[in-house]
PDB file of C-alpha atoms in Angstrom:
ATOM      1  CA  MET X  17    -113.062-111.582  65.093  1.00  0.00           C
ATOM      2  CA  LYS X  18    -109.655-113.293  64.576  1.00  0.00           C
ATOM      3  CA  LYS X  19    -110.674-116.953  66.468  1.00  0.00           C
ATOM      4  CA  THR X  20    -114.103-117.008  64.550  1.00  0.00           C
ATOM      5  CA  TRP X  21    -112.752-117.079  60.871  1.00  0.00           C
ATOM      6  CA  ILE X  22    -110.454-119.129  61.745  1.00  0.00           C
ATOM      7  CA  SER X  23    -112.384-121.871  64.224  1.00  0.00           C
ATOM      8  CA  THR X  24    -114.338-121.812  61.071  1.00  0.00           C
ATOM      9  CA  VAL X  25    -111.566-122.908  58.765  1.00  0.00           C
ATOM     10  CA  ILE X  26    -110.333-125.695  60.732  1.00  0.00           C
ATOM     11  CA  VAL X  27    -113.918-127.544  60.002  1.00  0.00           C
ATOM     12  CA  VAL X  28    -114.854-127.062  56.623  1.00  0.00           C
ATOM     13  CA  VAL X  29    -111.612-128.205  55.817  1.00  0.00           C
ATOM     14  CA  ALA X  30    -111.942-131.225  58.214  1.00  0.00           C
ATOM     15  CA  ALA X  31    -113.333-133.104  55.258  1.00  0.00           C
ATOM     16  CA  ALA X  32    -111.630-133.200  52.193  1.00  0.00           C
ATOM     17  CA  ALA X  33    -109.453-136.343  53.211  1.00  0.00           C
ATOM     18  CA  VAL X  34    -112.568-138.786  53.253  1.00  0.00           C
ATOM     19  CA  ALA X  35    -112.084-138.820  49.114  1.00  0.00           C
ATOM     20  CA  PHE X  36    -110.047-141.895  49.790  1.00  0.00           C
ATOM     21  CA  TRP X  37    -112.053-144.420  51.421  1.00  0.00           C
ATOM     22  CA  VAL X  38    -114.377-145.897  48.719  1.00  0.00           C
ATOM     23  CA  PHE X  39    -113.538-149.491  49.135  1.00  0.00           C
ATOM     24  CA  PHE X  40    -113.937-149.770  52.521  1.00  0.00           C
ATOM     25  CA  ASP X  41    -116.750-152.891  53.779  1.00  0.00           C
ATOM     26  CA  ARG X  42    -117.050-154.214  49.920  1.00  0.00           C
ATOM     27  CA  GLN X  43    -114.263-156.193  50.850  1.00  0.00           C
ATOM     28  CA  ARG X  44    -112.124-156.763  54.405  1.00  0.00           C
ATOM     29  CA  ALA X  45    -109.082-157.230  52.072  1.00  0.00           C
ATOM     30  CA  PRO X  46    -105.306-157.827  52.992  1.00  0.00           C
ATOM     31  CA  GLU X  47    -102.804-155.129  53.134  1.00  0.00           C
ATOM     32  CA  ALA X  48    -101.473-155.343  49.553  1.00  0.00           C
ATOM     33  CA  GLN X  49    -104.931-155.746  48.000  1.00  0.00           C
ATOM     34  CA  ILE X  50    -105.648-152.134  50.278  1.00  0.00           C
ATOM     35  CA  ASP X  51    -102.970-150.736  49.015  1.00  0.00           C
ATOM     36  CA  THR X  52    -103.572-151.685  45.408  1.00  0.00           C
ATOM     37  CA  ALA X  53    -107.170-150.587  45.787  1.00  0.00           C
ATOM     38  CA  LEU X  54    -105.829-147.062  46.756  1.00  0.00           C
ATOM     39  CA  ASN X  55    -103.448-146.762  44.322  1.00  0.00           C
ATOM     40  CA  ALA X  56    -106.169-145.880  41.754  1.00  0.00           C
ATOM     41  CA  MET X  57    -106.382-142.647  44.032  1.00  0.00           C
ATOM     42  CA  PRO X  58    -104.242-139.643  42.554  1.00  0.00           C
ATOM     43  CA  ALA X  59    -103.986-138.113  46.123  1.00  0.00           C
ATOM     44  CA  TRP X  60    -102.506-141.614  47.404  1.00  0.00           C
ATOM     45  CA  GLN X  61    -100.228-142.008  45.262  1.00  0.00           C
ATOM     46  CA  VAL X  62     -98.951-138.678  45.894  1.00  0.00           C
ATOM     47  CA  ILE X  63     -98.046-139.274  49.900  1.00  0.00           C
ATOM     48  CA  LYS X  64     -97.325-142.706  48.671  1.00  0.00           C
ATOM     49  CA  GLU X  65     -94.034-140.594  46.805  1.00  0.00           C
ATOM     50  CA  GLN X  66     -93.868-138.147  49.125  1.00  0.00           C
ATOM     51  CA  GLU X  67     -94.361-139.837  52.425  1.00  0.00           C
ATOM     52  CA  PRO X  68     -93.202-143.223  52.460  1.00  0.00           C
ATOM     53  CA  VAL X  69     -93.192-143.503  56.229  1.00  0.00           C
ATOM     54  CA  LEU X  70     -96.834-141.811  56.673  1.00  0.00           C
ATOM     55  CA  HIS X  71     -98.026-144.167  53.650  1.00  0.00           C
ATOM     56  CA  GLN X  72     -97.197-147.409  55.371  1.00  0.00           C
ATOM     57  CA  ARG X  73     -98.402-146.219  58.858  1.00  0.00           C
ATOM     58  CA  ILE X  74    -101.708-145.892  57.332  1.00  0.00           C
ATOM     59  CA  LEU X  75    -101.849-149.095  55.273  1.00  0.00           C
ATOM     60  CA  ASP X  76    -100.752-149.894  58.853  1.00  0.00           C
ATOM     61  CA  GLN X  77    -103.328-149.004  61.076  1.00  0.00           C
ATOM     62  CA  MET X  78    -106.279-150.077  58.386  1.00  0.00           C
ATOM     63  CA  ALA X  79    -105.063-152.983  58.439  1.00  0.00           C
ATOM     64  CA  ALA X  80    -105.121-154.052  61.920  1.00  0.00           C
ATOM     65  CA  LEU X  81    -108.247-151.848  62.210  1.00  0.00           C
ATOM     66  CA  GLN X  82    -110.244-154.125  59.728  1.00  0.00           C
ATOM     67  CA  LYS X  83    -108.929-157.279  61.311  1.00  0.00           C
ATOM     68  CA  ALA X  84    -110.193-155.964  64.036  1.00  0.00           C
ATOM     69  CA  GLY X  85    -113.478-155.439  62.718  1.00  0.00           C
ATOM     70  CA  GLU X  86    -113.892-151.925  63.019  1.00  0.00           C
ATOM     71  CA  PRO X  87    -116.750-150.365  61.113  1.00  0.00           C
ATOM     72  CA  GLU X  88    -116.099-148.448  58.143  1.00  0.00           C
ATOM     73  CA  GLN X  89    -116.914-144.954  59.265  1.00  0.00           C
ATOM     74  CA  GLN X  90    -114.454-145.610  62.831  1.00  0.00           C
ATOM     75  CA  ILE X  91    -111.664-146.222  60.083  1.00  0.00           C
ATOM     76  CA  ILE X  92    -112.187-143.165  57.868  1.00  0.00           C
ATOM     77  CA  ASP X  93    -112.174-140.756  61.199  1.00  0.00           C
ATOM     78  CA  THR X  94    -109.167-142.611  62.768  1.00  0.00           C
ATOM     79  CA  ILE X  95    -107.061-142.302  59.521  1.00  0.00           C
ATOM     80  CA  GLN X  96    -108.739-138.567  58.335  1.00  0.00           C
ATOM     81  CA  PRO X  97    -106.657-136.532  60.592  1.00  0.00           C
ATOM     82  CA  GLN X  98    -103.612-137.702  59.673  1.00  0.00           C
ATOM     83  CA  ILE X  99    -104.461-137.013  55.823  1.00  0.00           C
ATOM     84  CA  LEU X 100    -105.706-133.800  57.030  1.00  0.00           C
ATOM     85  CA  HIS X 101    -102.804-132.380  58.642  1.00  0.00           C
ATOM     86  CA  LEU X 102    -100.308-133.158  56.056  1.00  0.00           C
ATOM     87  CA  GLN X 103    -102.891-131.391  53.591  1.00  0.00           C
ATOM     88  CA  MET X 104    -103.374-128.760  55.535  1.00  0.00           C
ATOM     89  CA  SER X 105     -99.258-128.432  55.514  1.00  0.00           C
ATOM     90  CA  ARG X 106     -99.293-128.368  51.523  1.00  0.00           C
ATOM     91  CA  LEU X 107    -101.322-125.997  50.871  1.00  0.00           C
ATOM     92  CA  GLN X 108     -98.796-123.395  53.078  1.00  0.00           C
ATOM     93  CA  ASN X 109     -96.490-124.052  49.471  1.00  0.00           C
ATOM     94  CA  ALA X 110     -99.242-124.711  47.197  1.00  0.00           C
ATOM     95  CA  PRO X 111     -99.498-121.685  44.232  1.00  0.00           C
ATOM     96  CA  ASP X 112    -102.461-119.586  44.721  1.00  0.00           C
ATOM     97  CA  ALA X 113    -104.526-121.508  41.801  1.00  0.00           C
ATOM     98  CA  ASN X 114    -104.383-124.592  43.207  1.00  0.00           C
ATOM     99  CA  VAL X 115    -105.174-123.459  46.876  1.00  0.00           C
ATOM    100  CA  VAL X 116    -108.052-121.843  45.695  1.00  0.00           C
ATOM    101  CA  ASN X 117    -109.251-124.842  43.248  1.00  0.00           C
ATOM    102  CA  TYR X 118    -108.559-127.100  46.001  1.00  0.00           C
ATOM    103  CA  MET X 119    -111.165-125.346  48.520  1.00  0.00           C
ATOM    104  CA  THR X 120    -113.680-124.327  45.303  1.00  0.00           C
ATOM    105  CA  ILE X 121    -114.375-128.161  45.254  1.00  0.00           C
ATOM    106  CA  ASN X 122    -114.718-128.822  48.886  1.00  0.00           C
ATOM    107  CA  MET X 123    -117.458-126.145  48.906  1.00  0.00           C
ATOM    108  CA  GLU X 124    -118.926-127.933  46.065  1.00  0.00           C
ATOM    109  CA  GLN X 125    -118.896-131.276  47.911  1.00  0.00           C
ATOM    110  CA  THR X 126    -120.409-129.462  50.782  1.00  0.00           C
ATOM    111  CA  ALA X 127    -123.499-128.457  48.560  1.00  0.00           C
ATOM    112  CA  ALA X 128    -123.942-131.366  46.858  1.00  0.00           C
ATOM    113  CA  ILE X 129    -124.128-133.182  50.348  1.00  0.00           C
ATOM    114  CA  GLN X 130    -126.235-130.515  51.573  1.00  0.00           C
ATOM    115  CA  LYS X 131    -128.573-131.570  48.883  1.00  0.00           C
ATOM    116  CA  VAL X 132    -129.050-134.848  50.389  1.00  0.00           C
ATOM    117  CA  SER X 133    -129.697-133.682  53.769  1.00  0.00           C
ATOM    118  CA  ASP X 134    -129.050-131.010  56.354  1.00  0.00           C
ATOM    119  CA  ASP X 135    -127.323-133.255  58.884  1.00  0.00           C
ATOM    120  CA  ALA X 136    -124.788-134.967  56.505  1.00  0.00           C
ATOM    121  CA  CYS X 137    -124.187-131.843  55.528  1.00  0.00           C
ATOM    122  CA  PHE X 138    -123.315-131.047  59.535  1.00  0.00           C
ATOM    123  CA  ARG X 139    -121.645-133.985  59.650  1.00  0.00           C
ATOM    124  CA  PHE X 140    -119.281-134.003  56.576  1.00  0.00           C
ATOM    125  CA  LEU X 141    -118.165-129.978  58.145  1.00  0.00           C
ATOM    126  CA  TYR X 142    -118.187-131.540  61.726  1.00  0.00           C
ATOM    127  CA  PRO X 143    -116.779-135.125  61.980  1.00  0.00           C
ATOM    128  CA  THR X 144    -116.039-134.704  65.650  1.00  0.00           C
ATOM    129  CA  VAL X 145    -118.965-133.696  66.932  1.00  0.00           C
ATOM    130  CA  LYS X 146    -122.154-135.739  65.382  1.00  0.00           C
ATOM    131  CA  GLY X 147    -119.900-138.380  63.637  1.00  0.00           C
ATOM    132  CA  GLY X 148    -118.818-138.018  60.062  1.00  0.00           C
ATOM    133  CA  VAL X 149    -120.089-139.531  56.698  1.00  0.00           C
ATOM    134  CA  ASN X 150    -118.460-140.598  53.916  1.00  0.00           C
ATOM    135  CA  PRO X 151    -118.601-139.077  51.092  1.00  0.00           C
ATOM    136  CA  MET X 152    -117.884-141.658  48.005  1.00  0.00           C
ATOM    137  CA  ARG X 153    -121.868-143.283  48.865  1.00  0.00           C
ATOM    138  CA  MET X 154    -123.749-139.529  48.735  1.00  0.00           C
ATOM    139  CA  LEU X 155    -122.093-137.998  45.709  1.00  0.00           C
ATOM    140  CA  ASP X 156    -121.699-138.283  41.626  1.00  0.00           C
ATOM    141  CA  LYS X 157    -118.168-139.989  40.637  1.00  0.00           C
ATOM    142  CA  ASP X 158    -118.051-137.311  38.574  1.00  0.00           C
ATOM    143  CA  LEU X 159    -117.299-134.922  41.559  1.00  0.00           C
ATOM    144  CA  MET X 160    -115.454-137.350  43.902  1.00  0.00           C
ATOM    145  CA  THR X 161    -112.951-137.577  41.170  1.00  0.00           C
ATOM    146  CA  ARG X 162    -112.180-134.355  40.675  1.00  0.00           C
ATOM    147  CA  ARG X 163    -111.863-133.731  44.507  1.00  0.00           C
ATOM    148  CA  MET X 164    -109.336-136.768  44.319  1.00  0.00           C
ATOM    149  CA  GLN X 165    -107.228-135.000  41.347  1.00  0.00           C
ATOM    150  CA  ALA X 166    -107.549-131.550  42.901  1.00  0.00           C
ATOM    151  CA  ASP X 167    -105.735-132.929  45.715  1.00  0.00           C
ATOM    152  CA  ALA X 168    -103.109-134.681  44.211  1.00  0.00           C
ATOM    153  CA  ASP X 169    -102.899-131.740  42.235  1.00  0.00           C
ATOM    154  CA  MET X 170    -102.157-129.277  45.252  1.00  0.00           C
ATOM    155  CA  MET X 171     -99.621-131.236  47.234  1.00  0.00           C
ATOM    156  CA  ARG X 172     -97.410-132.464  43.795  1.00  0.00           C
ATOM    157  CA  ALA X 173     -97.379-128.617  43.527  1.00  0.00           C
ATOM    158  CA  ALA X 174     -96.777-127.768  46.584  1.00  0.00           C
ATOM    159  CA  TYR X 175     -93.300-129.365  45.422  1.00  0.00           C
ATOM    160  CA  GLY X 176     -92.868-127.949  42.030  1.00  0.00           C
ATOM    161  CA  LYS X 177     -91.256-125.483  40.084  1.00  0.00           C
ATOM    162  CA  ASN X 178     -94.129-122.642  41.607  1.00  0.00           C
ATOM    163  CA  ARG X 179     -93.312-123.624  45.184  1.00  0.00           C
ATOM    164  CA  HIS X 180     -95.366-120.686  47.420  1.00  0.00           C
ATOM    165  CA  THR X 181     -93.481-118.798  50.140  1.00  0.00           C
ATOM    166  CA  VAL X 182     -96.315-117.683  52.925  1.00  0.00           C
ATOM    167  CA  THR X 183     -94.707-113.896  54.123  1.00  0.00           C
ATOM    168  CA  PRO X 184     -95.618-112.170  57.092  1.00  0.00           C
ATOM    169  CA  ALA X 185     -97.028-109.483  54.921  1.00  0.00           C
ATOM    170  CA  GLU X 186     -99.097-112.451  53.137  1.00  0.00           C
ATOM    171  CA  ARG X 187    -100.463-112.579  56.535  1.00  0.00           C
ATOM    172  CA  GLU X 188    -101.269-109.538  57.659  1.00  0.00           C
ATOM    173  CA  ALA X 189    -103.037-108.955  54.367  1.00  0.00           C
ATOM    174  CA  ALA X 190    -105.125-111.792  54.963  1.00  0.00           C
ATOM    175  CA  VAL X 191    -106.271-110.708  58.213  1.00  0.00           C
ATOM    176  CA  GLU X 192    -107.020-107.434  56.867  1.00  0.00           C
ATOM    177  CA  ASP X 193    -108.886-109.145  54.100  1.00  0.00           C
ATOM    178  CA  VAL X 194    -111.604-111.864  55.961  1.00  0.00           C
ATOM    179  CA  ARG X 195    -112.315-108.947  58.820  1.00  0.00           C
ATOM    180  CA  PRO X 196    -115.122-107.321  56.415  1.00  0.00           C
ATOM    181  CA  ILE X 197    -116.223-111.337  55.602  1.00  0.00           C
ATOM    182  CA  MET X 198    -116.675-111.787  59.527  1.00  0.00           C
ATOM    183  CA  LYS X 199    -117.958-108.502  60.529  1.00  0.00           C
ATOM    184  CA  ALA X 200    -120.861-108.902  57.313  1.00  0.00           C
ATOM    185  CA  LEU X 201    -121.598-112.548  58.339  1.00  0.00           C
ATOM    186  CA  ALA X 202    -121.779-111.451  62.127  1.00  0.00           C
ATOM    187  CA  ASP X 203    -124.922-108.435  61.070  1.00  0.00           C
ATOM    188  CA  LYS X 204    -127.122-111.265  59.764  1.00  0.00           C
ATOM    189  CA  TYR X 205    -126.198-114.004  61.900  1.00  0.00           C
ATOM    190  CA  GLY X 206    -126.024-112.093  65.171  1.00  0.00           C
ATOM    191  CA  GLU X 207    -125.558-114.022  68.199  1.00  0.00           C
ATOM    192  CA  ASP X 208    -125.662-117.641  65.901  1.00  0.00           C
ATOM    193  CA  ILE X 209    -122.321-116.272  63.903  1.00  0.00           C
ATOM    194  CA  GLN X 210    -121.116-118.518  67.638  1.00  0.00           C
ATOM    195  CA  LEU X 211    -122.438-121.440  65.971  1.00  0.00           C
ATOM    196  CA  LEU X 212    -118.677-121.869  64.172  1.00  0.00           C
ATOM    197  CA  GLN X 213    -116.717-121.501  66.819  1.00  0.00           C
ATOM    198  CA  MET X 214    -118.522-123.915  69.366  1.00  0.00           C
ATOM    199  CA  PRO X 215    -120.505-126.766  66.586  1.00  0.00           C
ATOM    200  CA  GLU X 216    -121.045-128.764  69.688  1.00  0.00           C
ATOM    201  CA  LYS X 217    -123.977-126.269  70.502  1.00  0.00           C
ATOM    202  CA  ALA X 218    -125.578-126.629  67.082  1.00  0.00           C
ATOM    203  CA  ALA X 219    -128.311-129.445  67.406  1.00  0.00           C
ATOM    204  CA  GLY X 220    -131.071-128.607  65.553  1.00  0.00           C
ATOM    205  CA  LYS X 221    -129.490-125.137  63.680  1.00  0.00           C
ATOM    206  CA  GLU X 222    -127.659-128.401  61.951  1.00  0.00           C
ATOM    207  CA  LYS X 223    -128.740-126.033  58.186  1.00  0.00           C
ATOM    208  CA  LEU X 224    -128.169-122.951  59.749  1.00  0.00           C
ATOM    209  CA  SER X 225    -124.525-123.450  60.654  1.00  0.00           C
ATOM    210  CA  CYS X 226    -124.654-125.102  56.622  1.00  0.00           C
ATOM    211  CA  ASP X 227    -125.883-121.953  55.565  1.00  0.00           C
ATOM    212  CA  MET X 228    -122.843-120.389  57.471  1.00  0.00           C
ATOM    213  CA  VAL X 229    -119.905-121.800  56.041  1.00  0.00           C
ATOM    214  CA  GLN X 230    -120.826-121.783  53.086  1.00  0.00           C
ATOM    215  CA  GLU X 231    -121.765-118.670  52.626  1.00  0.00           C
ATOM    216  CA  MET X 232    -118.359-117.330  54.382  1.00  0.00           C
ATOM    217  CA  TRP X 233    -116.733-119.235  52.017  1.00  0.00           C
ATOM    218  CA  ALA X 234    -118.351-118.006  48.890  1.00  0.00           C
ATOM    219  CA  LYS X 235    -117.249-114.658  50.212  1.00  0.00           C
ATOM    220  CA  VAL X 236    -113.165-115.812  50.436  1.00  0.00           C
ATOM    221  CA  LEU X 237    -113.940-117.522  47.007  1.00  0.00           C
ATOM    222  CA  ALA X 238    -115.018-114.264  45.492  1.00  0.00           C
ATOM    223  CA  LEU X 239    -111.596-111.811  46.467  1.00  0.00           C
ATOM    224  CA  PRO X 240    -109.138-112.493  44.159  1.00  0.00           C
ATOM    225  CA  GLU X 241    -107.389-115.483  43.503  1.00  0.00           C
ATOM    226  CA  GLN X 242    -104.077-113.715  45.243  1.00  0.00           C
ATOM    227  CA  LYS X 243    -106.127-113.077  48.272  1.00  0.00           C
ATOM    228  CA  ALA X 244    -108.652-115.935  48.580  1.00  0.00           C
ATOM    229  CA  ALA X 245    -105.650-118.112  49.091  1.00  0.00           C
ATOM    230  CA  GLY X 246    -103.972-115.819  51.181  1.00  0.00           C
ATOM    231  CA  VAL X 247    -106.816-116.245  54.127  1.00  0.00           C
ATOM    232  CA  ILE X 248    -107.407-120.084  53.553  1.00  0.00           C
ATOM    233  CA  ARG X 249    -103.492-120.728  54.052  1.00  0.00           C
ATOM    234  CA  LEU X 250    -103.171-118.258  57.091  1.00  0.00           C
ATOM    235  CA  ALA X 251    -106.658-120.030  58.705  1.00  0.00           C
ATOM    236  CA  VAL X 252    -105.558-123.546  57.636  1.00  0.00           C
ATOM    237  CA  SER X 253    -101.854-122.579  59.596  1.00  0.00           C
ATOM    238  CA  GLU X 254    -103.775-123.113  62.759  1.00  0.00           C
ATOM    239  CA  LEU X 255    -104.207-126.292  62.050  1.00  0.00           C
ATOM    240  CA  ASP X 256    -100.040-127.492  62.378  1.00  0.00           C
TER     241      ASP X 256
END
């Protein structure tokens, strides 16, 4: 049971980092102009402040990929895991409210992308299976602005005065809190719940996969804030 819900969260949060990539193919810009464009994005500013080595490495990679003529989605798919890893690490120390807000807006994005198409939603959640999407091309500016601000607020709060420390008791409680959620999903969806662990077998069931992911997170986010944050932190800790 534990592996089922851990695997679920990995594919859900993997899409969070793509909120940065608004500028691709609008210009083939040198590194300095790329950095200037990204500086308008709050989460990029936090990375620049907190992780200067990572910041420079990403700039170098983007410049090299652009120079090589790689398409937009290839650049996103190359850079995204590095941003993801950083964000998942920060979630461990961010306060409950920031953790819950981060995932809430992620799910709001997911629902909005599914209105575009079930295939786009599936690609958003499972970019390694069929290739990802750039939500900047699908979602309204307000939602993407809130997405990026939530990222930035979460990463800053992880270093702030209300920094959270995960305890063994929190992890044990999170396992118990999520158990009935996953049992309810298993009872409802039967063998199809395995698609959460094996999305590569979901061909033709993209809508079902998106629906299950959103239903699971709706149940988690309906928990009291402290419990919901604990489940999120435990799940994404498997990414480290």
